[in-house]
Short mmCIF file of C-alpha atoms in Angstrom, two decimals:
data_model
loop_
_atom_site.label_atom_id
_atom_site.label_comp_id
_atom_site.label_asym_id
_atom_site.label_seq_id
_atom_site.Cartn_x
_atom_site.Cartn_y
_atom_site.Cartn_z
CA MET A 62 20.69 24.68 -6.99
CA GLY A 63 24.43 24.82 -6.21
CA SER A 64 27.20 24.07 -8.64
CA ARG A 65 28.13 20.90 -6.76
CA THR A 66 24.57 19.62 -7.05
CA ARG A 67 24.48 20.43 -10.77
CA ALA A 68 27.76 18.60 -11.30
CA ARG A 69 26.43 15.59 -9.39
CA TRP A 70 23.21 15.54 -11.40
CA LEU A 71 25.17 15.85 -14.66
CA GLY A 72 27.41 12.95 -13.63
CA LEU A 73 24.52 10.69 -12.66
CA ARG A 74 22.51 11.51 -15.76
CA TRP A 75 25.57 10.95 -17.92
CA VAL A 76 25.92 7.49 -16.40
CA HIS A 77 22.22 6.95 -17.07
CA LEU A 78 22.76 7.81 -20.72
CA LEU A 79 25.76 5.48 -20.93
CA GLN A 80 23.51 2.77 -19.52
CA GLY A 81 21.04 3.49 -22.34
CA GLY A 82 23.87 3.10 -24.85
CA ALA A 83 24.82 -0.23 -23.26
CA LEU A 84 21.21 -1.41 -23.53
CA MET A 85 21.20 -0.38 -27.20
CA THR A 86 24.42 -2.29 -28.02
CA PRO A 87 22.96 -5.81 -28.48
CA TYR A 88 20.21 -4.49 -30.77
CA PHE A 89 22.76 -2.51 -32.77
CA LEU A 90 25.05 -5.52 -33.14
CA LEU A 91 22.14 -7.75 -34.15
CA VAL A 92 21.08 -5.35 -36.89
CA MET A 93 24.64 -4.94 -38.18
CA VAL A 94 25.14 -8.70 -38.34
CA VAL A 95 21.88 -9.11 -40.24
CA VAL A 96 22.89 -6.34 -42.66
CA GLY A 97 26.20 -8.09 -43.26
CA VAL A 98 24.38 -11.36 -44.01
CA VAL A 99 21.81 -9.76 -46.31
CA ARG A 100 24.41 -7.61 -48.13
CA PRO A 101 27.58 -9.75 -48.34
CA GLY A 102 29.58 -7.07 -50.13
CA VAL A 103 28.93 -4.46 -47.45
CA ARG A 104 31.14 -3.97 -44.40
CA PRO A 105 28.65 -2.52 -41.89
CA PHE A 106 31.27 -2.18 -39.14
CA SER A 107 33.44 0.02 -41.34
CA SER A 108 34.12 3.64 -40.51
CA GLU A 109 31.38 4.92 -42.77
CA PRO A 110 28.94 6.70 -40.43
CA GLY A 111 25.94 5.99 -42.63
CA TRP A 112 25.93 2.30 -41.68
CA GLN A 113 26.24 3.17 -38.01
CA PHE A 114 23.17 5.39 -38.11
CA LEU A 115 21.32 2.75 -40.12
CA GLY A 116 22.04 0.19 -37.43
CA LEU A 117 20.82 2.62 -34.78
CA GLY A 118 17.63 3.42 -36.70
CA LEU A 119 16.76 -0.23 -37.35
CA GLY A 120 17.54 -1.24 -33.77
CA LEU A 121 15.17 1.23 -32.11
CA PRO A 122 11.96 -0.58 -33.22
CA LEU A 123 13.35 -3.76 -31.67
CA VAL A 124 13.88 -1.86 -28.43
CA ALA A 125 10.23 -0.76 -28.47
CA VAL A 126 9.03 -4.32 -29.14
CA THR A 127 11.02 -5.56 -26.14
CA ALA A 128 9.25 -3.12 -23.82
CA LEU A 129 5.87 -4.10 -25.27
CA LEU A 130 6.45 -7.81 -24.71
CA LEU A 131 8.18 -7.65 -21.30
CA PRO A 132 6.12 -5.85 -18.61
CA PHE A 133 9.00 -5.83 -16.10
CA VAL A 134 10.96 -3.42 -18.30
CA ARG A 135 9.08 -0.60 -16.55
CA VAL A 136 10.35 -1.81 -13.19
CA LEU A 137 13.99 -1.68 -14.35
CA GLU A 138 13.66 1.62 -16.17
CA ALA A 139 11.73 3.34 -13.38
CA THR A 140 14.29 2.20 -10.81
CA THR A 141 17.26 3.45 -12.83
CA ALA A 142 15.48 6.71 -13.71
CA ARG A 143 14.82 7.38 -10.04
CA THR A 144 18.42 6.56 -9.06
CA LEU A 145 20.45 7.96 -11.97
CA ALA A 146 18.19 10.47 -13.73
CA CYS A 147 17.32 12.09 -10.34
CA VAL A 148 13.57 11.79 -10.93
CA PRO A 149 11.45 11.89 -7.75
CA GLY A 150 10.36 8.37 -6.87
CA GLY A 151 6.76 9.37 -6.23
CA ALA A 152 6.34 10.37 -9.88
CA LEU A 153 7.27 6.90 -11.18
CA ASP A 154 5.54 3.54 -11.03
CA THR A 155 7.87 0.69 -10.10
CA GLU A 156 5.29 -2.02 -10.80
CA PRO A 157 5.26 -4.12 -13.99
CA ALA A 158 3.24 -2.59 -16.83
CA ARG A 159 -0.05 -4.50 -16.76
CA SER A 160 -2.15 -2.59 -19.29
CA TRP A 161 -1.30 -2.01 -22.92
CA ALA A 162 -1.43 1.74 -22.38
CA ALA A 163 1.31 1.41 -19.78
CA ARG A 164 3.32 -0.86 -22.08
CA TRP A 165 3.14 1.61 -24.99
CA ARG A 166 4.31 4.44 -22.74
CA THR A 167 7.13 2.28 -21.39
CA ALA A 168 8.10 1.40 -24.95
CA GLY A 169 8.31 5.09 -25.81
CA TRP A 170 10.52 5.76 -22.80
CA PHE A 171 12.77 2.73 -23.43
CA THR A 172 13.26 3.75 -27.05
CA LEU A 173 14.07 7.33 -26.08
CA HIS A 174 16.50 6.20 -23.39
CA ALA A 175 18.29 3.76 -25.68
CA GLY A 176 18.42 6.18 -28.64
CA LEU A 177 19.75 9.19 -26.74
CA GLY A 178 22.05 6.90 -24.75
CA ALA A 179 23.54 5.44 -27.93
CA VAL A 180 24.27 8.90 -29.37
CA VAL A 181 25.80 10.19 -26.11
CA SER A 182 27.75 6.95 -25.58
CA GLY A 183 29.19 7.09 -29.10
CA SER A 184 30.12 10.73 -28.63
CA THR A 185 31.68 9.97 -25.25
CA LEU A 186 33.88 7.34 -26.86
CA ALA A 187 34.91 9.59 -29.78
CA VAL A 188 35.16 13.15 -28.45
CA PRO A 189 37.66 12.83 -25.54
CA PRO A 190 40.38 11.14 -27.69
CA MET A 191 39.80 13.72 -30.42
CA THR A 192 40.07 16.51 -27.87
CA GLY A 193 43.37 15.08 -26.63
CA VAL A 194 44.75 14.99 -30.15
CA LEU A 195 43.71 18.60 -30.82
CA LEU A 196 45.26 19.76 -27.53
CA LEU A 197 48.59 18.13 -28.45
CA LEU A 198 48.54 19.12 -32.12
CA PRO A 199 50.49 22.43 -31.77
CA PHE A 200 53.27 20.63 -29.85
CA SER A 201 53.69 17.50 -32.00
CA GLU A 202 55.13 17.64 -35.49
CA ALA A 203 54.42 13.91 -35.88
CA LEU A 204 50.71 14.46 -35.27
CA ARG A 205 50.57 17.31 -37.75
CA SER A 206 52.32 15.30 -40.44
CA ARG A 207 50.12 12.29 -39.76
CA LEU A 208 46.96 14.39 -40.08
CA GLY A 209 48.23 15.98 -43.28
CA GLY A 210 46.96 19.38 -44.28
CA GLY A 211 43.50 19.79 -42.92
CA PRO A 212 42.18 22.98 -41.36
CA TRP A 213 45.21 23.28 -39.09
CA GLY A 214 47.90 22.71 -41.76
CA ALA A 215 48.98 26.34 -41.77
CA ASP A 216 51.26 27.47 -38.96
CA GLY A 217 48.96 30.32 -38.02
CA MET A 218 45.94 28.04 -37.60
CA VAL A 219 47.52 25.27 -35.60
CA TRP A 220 47.01 27.10 -32.31
CA THR A 221 43.25 27.08 -32.85
CA ALA A 222 43.21 23.28 -32.54
CA PRO A 223 43.19 23.30 -28.69
CA VAL A 224 40.29 25.76 -28.76
CA ALA A 225 38.37 23.47 -31.10
CA GLY A 226 39.14 20.50 -28.84
CA LEU A 227 37.83 22.26 -25.76
CA ALA A 228 34.76 23.37 -27.71
CA LEU A 229 34.07 19.76 -28.69
CA LEU A 230 34.38 18.71 -25.06
CA LEU A 231 32.02 21.45 -23.91
CA ALA A 232 29.58 20.52 -26.68
CA LEU A 233 29.63 16.92 -25.47
CA ALA A 234 28.93 18.02 -21.88
CA ALA A 235 26.13 20.33 -23.05
CA GLY A 236 24.61 17.58 -25.18
CA ALA A 237 24.74 15.10 -22.31
CA TYR A 238 23.14 17.67 -19.99
CA ALA A 239 20.37 18.40 -22.50
CA ALA A 240 19.72 14.69 -23.17
CA GLY A 241 19.62 13.97 -19.43
CA ALA A 242 17.18 16.84 -18.90
CA VAL A 243 14.94 15.52 -21.68
CA LEU A 244 14.87 12.06 -20.10
CA ALA A 245 14.16 13.49 -16.65
CA ARG A 246 11.28 15.56 -18.04
CA CYS A 247 9.81 12.64 -20.00
CA ALA A 248 10.11 10.08 -17.19
CA PRO A 249 7.00 11.04 -15.15
CA PRO A 250 4.51 11.04 -18.07
CA LEU A 251 5.97 7.88 -19.65
CA LEU A 252 6.94 5.85 -16.57
CA GLY A 253 4.39 7.27 -14.15
CA PRO A 254 1.20 5.40 -13.25
CA THR A 255 -1.66 5.36 -15.73
CA PRO A 256 -5.21 6.18 -14.56
CA ALA A 257 -5.86 2.44 -14.41
CA ASP A 258 -2.72 1.98 -12.30
CA ARG A 259 -3.83 4.75 -9.93
CA LEU A 260 -7.27 3.18 -9.60
CA ALA A 261 -5.79 -0.24 -8.93
CA ALA A 262 -3.40 1.21 -6.34
CA ALA A 263 -6.28 3.06 -4.66
CA GLU A 264 -8.30 -0.16 -4.53
CA ARG A 265 -5.35 -2.02 -3.00
CA ARG A 266 -4.90 0.70 -0.39
CA ALA A 267 -8.63 0.67 0.40
CA ALA A 268 -8.63 -3.11 0.75
CA GLU A 269 -5.58 -3.01 3.00
CA LEU A 270 -7.09 -0.23 5.11
CA ALA A 271 -10.34 -2.18 5.46
CA ARG A 272 -8.38 -5.24 6.50
CA ARG A 273 -6.39 -3.29 9.07
CA ASN A 274 -9.57 -1.73 10.44
CA ARG A 275 -11.10 -5.16 10.76
CA LEU A 276 -8.04 -6.42 12.62
CA ALA A 277 -8.17 -3.41 14.93
CA ARG A 278 -11.88 -3.96 15.65
CA GLU A 279 -11.41 -7.66 16.33
CA LEU A 280 -8.40 -7.03 18.55
CA HIS A 281 -10.26 -4.38 20.55
CA ASP A 282 -13.54 -6.27 20.80
CA SER A 283 -12.07 -9.64 21.71
CA VAL A 284 -8.78 -9.14 23.51
CA GLY A 285 -9.68 -5.71 24.90
CA HIS A 286 -12.93 -6.98 26.35
CA ALA A 287 -11.20 -10.05 27.79
CA LEU A 288 -8.53 -7.96 29.53
CA SER A 289 -11.16 -5.62 30.97
CA ALA A 290 -13.20 -8.58 32.23
CA VAL A 291 -10.14 -10.23 33.79
CA SER A 292 -9.19 -7.00 35.53
CA LEU A 293 -12.70 -6.53 36.94
CA GLN A 294 -13.01 -10.18 37.96
CA ALA A 295 -9.66 -10.07 39.72
CA GLY A 296 -10.64 -6.88 41.55
CA ALA A 297 -13.94 -8.38 42.69
CA ALA A 298 -12.19 -11.54 43.87
CA ARG A 299 -9.67 -9.50 45.84
CA ARG A 300 -12.42 -7.56 47.61
CA LEU A 301 -14.38 -10.70 48.56
CA LEU A 302 -11.43 -12.98 49.22
CA ASP A 303 -12.18 -13.36 52.93
CA SER A 304 -15.96 -12.95 53.02
CA ASP A 305 -17.15 -15.03 50.03
CA PRO A 306 -14.76 -17.86 49.00
CA ASP A 307 -17.34 -19.41 46.67
CA PHE A 308 -17.59 -16.19 44.65
CA VAL A 309 -13.79 -15.94 44.53
CA ARG A 310 -13.63 -19.51 43.17
CA GLU A 311 -16.15 -18.62 40.44
CA ALA A 312 -14.23 -15.45 39.60
CA LEU A 313 -10.94 -17.33 39.26
CA THR A 314 -12.61 -19.90 37.03
CA ALA A 315 -13.98 -17.09 34.86
CA ILE A 316 -10.53 -15.46 34.73
CA GLU A 317 -8.99 -18.74 33.55
CA SER A 318 -11.62 -19.22 30.85
CA THR A 319 -11.50 -15.60 29.68
CA SER A 320 -7.71 -15.43 29.50
CA ARG A 321 -7.53 -18.74 27.57
CA SER A 322 -10.02 -17.44 25.04
CA ALA A 323 -8.15 -14.13 24.74
CA VAL A 324 -4.84 -15.89 24.08
CA GLY A 325 -6.44 -17.90 21.28
CA GLU A 326 -7.91 -14.82 19.61
CA LEU A 327 -4.65 -12.90 20.04
CA ASP A 328 -2.75 -15.72 18.32
CA ALA A 329 -5.20 -15.56 15.43
CA VAL A 330 -4.67 -11.82 14.99
CA LEU A 331 -0.88 -12.11 15.24
CA GLY A 332 -0.96 -14.91 12.67
CA VAL A 333 -2.72 -12.60 10.22
CA LEU A 334 -0.25 -9.79 10.89
CA ARG A 335 2.66 -12.16 10.21
CA GLY A 336 1.00 -13.37 7.02
CA ASP A 337 0.73 -16.95 8.27
CA ALA A 338 -2.98 -17.30 7.50
CA ALA A 339 -3.62 -19.46 4.46
CA ASP A 340 -7.26 -18.55 3.91
CA ARG A 341 -7.55 -14.79 3.52
CA GLU A 342 -11.33 -14.76 3.92
CA GLY A 343 -11.19 -16.88 7.06
CA GLU A 344 -8.08 -15.22 8.43
CA LEU A 345 -9.73 -14.49 11.80
CA ALA A 346 -11.93 -16.58 13.98
CA ARG A 347 -15.43 -15.19 13.45
CA PRO A 348 -17.13 -13.81 16.57
CA PRO A 349 -19.77 -16.03 18.14
CA THR A 350 -23.46 -15.47 17.61
CA LEU A 351 -25.80 -14.39 20.36
CA ALA A 352 -27.10 -17.96 20.71
CA ALA A 353 -23.59 -19.40 21.07
CA GLY A 354 -21.81 -16.72 23.08
CA LEU A 355 -24.29 -14.61 25.05
CA ASP A 356 -24.58 -16.95 28.05
CA GLY A 357 -20.81 -17.08 28.49
CA LEU A 358 -20.55 -13.31 28.07
CA LEU A 359 -23.16 -12.69 30.78
CA ALA A 360 -21.52 -15.24 33.08
CA ARG A 361 -18.14 -13.54 32.76
CA GLY A 362 -19.77 -10.18 33.48
CA ARG A 363 -21.60 -11.50 36.54
CA ALA A 364 -18.33 -12.95 37.80
CA THR A 365 -17.25 -9.36 38.47
CA GLY A 366 -20.12 -8.99 40.97
CA ALA A 367 -22.30 -6.87 38.69
CA ALA A 368 -26.07 -7.33 38.45
CA ILE A 369 -26.77 -7.97 34.77
CA ALA A 370 -30.32 -8.39 33.46
CA PHE A 371 -31.00 -9.79 30.00
CA LEU A 372 -34.45 -8.81 28.68
CA PRO A 373 -35.36 -10.38 25.33
CA GLY A 374 -38.37 -8.78 23.70
CA PRO A 375 -41.10 -10.44 21.64
CA GLY A 376 -39.90 -12.29 18.55
CA VAL A 377 -36.23 -12.35 19.60
CA GLU A 378 -36.12 -15.80 21.13
CA PRO A 379 -34.96 -18.30 20.17
CA LEU A 380 -31.71 -16.46 19.50
CA ASP A 381 -30.50 -19.03 16.99
CA ALA A 382 -33.35 -17.96 14.68
CA LEU A 383 -31.63 -14.63 14.04
CA PRO A 384 -29.51 -14.30 10.85
CA ASP A 385 -25.92 -15.27 11.61
CA GLU A 386 -24.32 -12.03 10.35
CA THR A 387 -26.74 -9.89 12.32
CA SER A 388 -26.35 -12.09 15.38
CA ARG A 389 -22.54 -11.85 15.29
CA THR A 390 -22.61 -8.07 15.01
CA ALA A 391 -25.20 -7.88 17.79
CA PHE A 392 -22.94 -10.01 20.00
CA ARG A 393 -20.05 -7.56 19.53
CA ILE A 394 -22.32 -4.60 20.31
CA VAL A 395 -23.61 -6.21 23.50
CA GLN A 396 -20.05 -7.15 24.41
CA GLU A 397 -18.81 -3.58 23.99
CA GLY A 398 -21.76 -2.09 25.89
CA LEU A 399 -21.35 -4.54 28.78
CA SER A 400 -17.57 -3.98 28.88
CA ASN A 401 -18.02 -0.20 29.02
CA ALA A 402 -20.68 -0.48 31.74
CA LEU A 403 -18.52 -2.75 33.91
CA ARG A 404 -15.40 -0.67 33.42
CA HIS A 405 -16.81 2.85 33.71
CA ALA A 406 -19.85 2.32 35.95
CA THR A 407 -18.60 -0.10 38.57
CA GLY A 408 -21.37 -1.22 40.91
CA ALA A 409 -24.26 -0.06 38.72
CA PRO A 410 -26.77 -2.66 37.44
CA VAL A 411 -26.73 -3.30 33.69
CA ARG A 412 -29.80 -3.97 31.54
CA ILE A 413 -29.50 -5.58 28.11
CA ARG A 414 -32.64 -5.53 26.00
CA LEU A 415 -33.17 -6.99 22.53
CA THR A 416 -36.30 -6.08 20.56
CA ARG A 417 -37.52 -7.13 17.13
CA GLN A 418 -39.31 -4.29 15.35
CA GLN A 419 -40.94 -3.67 12.00
CA THR A 420 -39.86 -0.41 10.32
CA ARG A 421 -40.16 1.15 6.88
CA LYS A 422 -36.85 -0.44 5.96
CA GLY A 423 -38.02 -3.88 7.06
CA GLU A 424 -37.50 -5.90 10.21
CA GLU A 425 -34.75 -4.67 12.52
CA LEU A 426 -33.15 -5.88 15.72
CA GLU A 427 -32.93 -3.10 18.31
CA ILE A 428 -30.21 -3.47 20.95
CA ALA A 429 -30.07 -1.37 24.13
CA VAL A 430 -27.45 -1.65 26.87
CA THR A 431 -28.16 0.74 29.76
CA ASN A 432 -26.86 1.47 33.24
CA PRO A 433 -27.89 4.25 35.67
CA LEU A 434 -25.55 7.16 36.37
CA THR A 435 -25.75 6.89 40.14
CA GLY A 436 -23.26 6.13 42.87
CA GLU A 437 -19.95 4.95 41.47
CA ALA A 438 -21.28 5.28 37.96
CA THR A 439 -21.68 9.06 38.15
CA GLY A 440 -19.12 10.80 36.00
CA ALA A 441 -17.28 7.58 35.30
CA ARG A 442 -17.87 7.62 31.57
CA PRO A 443 -14.89 8.86 29.57
CA GLY A 444 -15.53 11.70 27.20
CA THR A 445 -13.32 10.93 24.25
CA GLY A 446 -10.42 8.80 23.12
CA GLY A 447 -12.10 5.37 23.22
CA ARG A 448 -11.99 3.15 20.12
CA GLY A 449 -14.82 0.81 21.06
CA LEU A 450 -17.82 3.02 20.25
CA PRO A 451 -16.48 4.14 16.83
CA GLY A 452 -15.77 0.47 16.07
CA ILE A 453 -19.33 -0.46 17.00
CA ALA A 454 -20.66 2.29 14.73
CA GLU A 455 -18.53 0.93 11.88
CA ARG A 456 -19.82 -2.60 12.43
CA ALA A 457 -23.41 -1.43 12.40
CA GLU A 458 -22.92 0.69 9.26
CA LEU A 459 -21.24 -2.20 7.42
CA LEU A 460 -24.35 -4.27 8.13
CA GLY A 461 -26.66 -1.47 6.99
CA GLY A 462 -27.70 -0.34 10.47
CA SER A 463 -26.77 2.37 12.94
CA ALA A 464 -25.47 2.76 16.48
CA ARG A 465 -25.15 5.61 18.96
CA ALA A 466 -24.31 6.14 22.61
CA GLY A 467 -25.05 8.85 25.15
CA VAL A 468 -26.94 9.84 28.28
CA GLY A 469 -30.68 9.13 28.22
CA GLU A 470 -33.58 9.05 30.64
CA ASP A 471 -32.50 5.67 32.01
CA GLY A 472 -28.80 6.60 32.36
CA TRP A 473 -26.01 5.81 29.99
CA ARG A 474 -27.36 4.05 26.91
CA LEU A 475 -25.73 2.25 24.00
CA SER A 476 -28.29 1.51 21.32
CA ALA A 477 -28.12 0.03 17.85
CA ARG A 478 -30.44 -1.03 15.04
CA LEU A 479 -29.45 -3.90 12.75
CA PRO A 480 -31.39 -5.14 9.70
CA LEU A 481 -32.93 -8.61 9.79
CA THR A 482 -34.58 -8.84 6.36
CA THR A 483 -33.02 -10.22 3.20
CA ALA A 484 -33.78 -6.99 1.35
CA SER A 485 -31.74 -4.97 3.81
CA ARG A 486 -28.76 -7.27 3.40
CA ALA A 487 -29.04 -7.08 -0.42
CA ASP A 488 -29.17 -3.29 -0.27
CA ARG A 489 -26.06 -3.30 1.92
CA ALA A 490 -24.24 -5.55 -0.56
CA ASP A 491 -25.13 -3.16 -3.40
CA ALA A 492 -23.90 -0.22 -1.34
CA ARG A 493 -20.56 -1.94 -0.81
#
């Protein structure tokens, strides 16, 4: 550390100590006034130092009580400690003290800051004038006569007065440096976060991360799918513009419907990001269920010219009999699988199969979206970098199921298993 940096730190910490003395002043004055009322014959503001130290000693408990009763004291003290005491900001907690453990630690810091600040402030007011007098003492007969005899009354000793003055000044600087170092060392353990504060901060970060992940999944699954469908529908309409006007008309109608829906969902996401949503739980429009949205999803996919087959297995229909949460997640999985098949395997037929199965864990809904790797589909699947498949895996895991994708006997296959039984949903809630 260079000398300039040390001088800057000493200056800032000295100011921090003077601030502590200023904070101590109203408590000191209150105590001295009370002493004067209780003891009418005593002059507490006289030059006798005993009364001054008594006022300081009786005022410090009041300082501690203030920090115990006012949680925002930690905010003020942590901010000034970071700025003036040169304490790294990451070591301090700038939130109000919520627990009593945090309040007691803040009270200890506030008392230490005010006590050391009062001593350094008083010394700062007294020592520089005294040093000036001692420096001028050998050159002023009036000063020597005014001071009387004293240690520098003899002619041979008078020239030691400037040395004593400089020593006092250096002692003041050393004391201020030591007091500032003590405060800087005590700030992290006293103003830093408690274990409860760290746990609460971790929970807030986890909740915010989960919310951001949900926004990212919804944005990808809704708007991303809509943009892919619009692009494919527009491409199909361009290719068949002259040969099949009826198909082009259907494709343009699908583009209009898809883009309108995408704009609505995008507005919902942007409203959440701006903080405009009033209901935090219902901050996003929930995805449709299979019963409500599957027909429209298949129609938009077929508007691209793809051959899409929906094959419901035994026990799946009617679709509105499926649990809503499972049905919504299944809709997003089918949507992602269909979007990937249309985008990366253009021209290949797509098969969507839903099966209800009984397993050791209970009843599950098995979803399979497949397309052959032939013709234009060969090699069209991207290897890495997509966000859709990881998002689908997250959705399935949050529901207590699983999802995977890869090449199988029937081509590219996206499959998932989602729980249908009440027990599975209760186990998932306990796991959360």
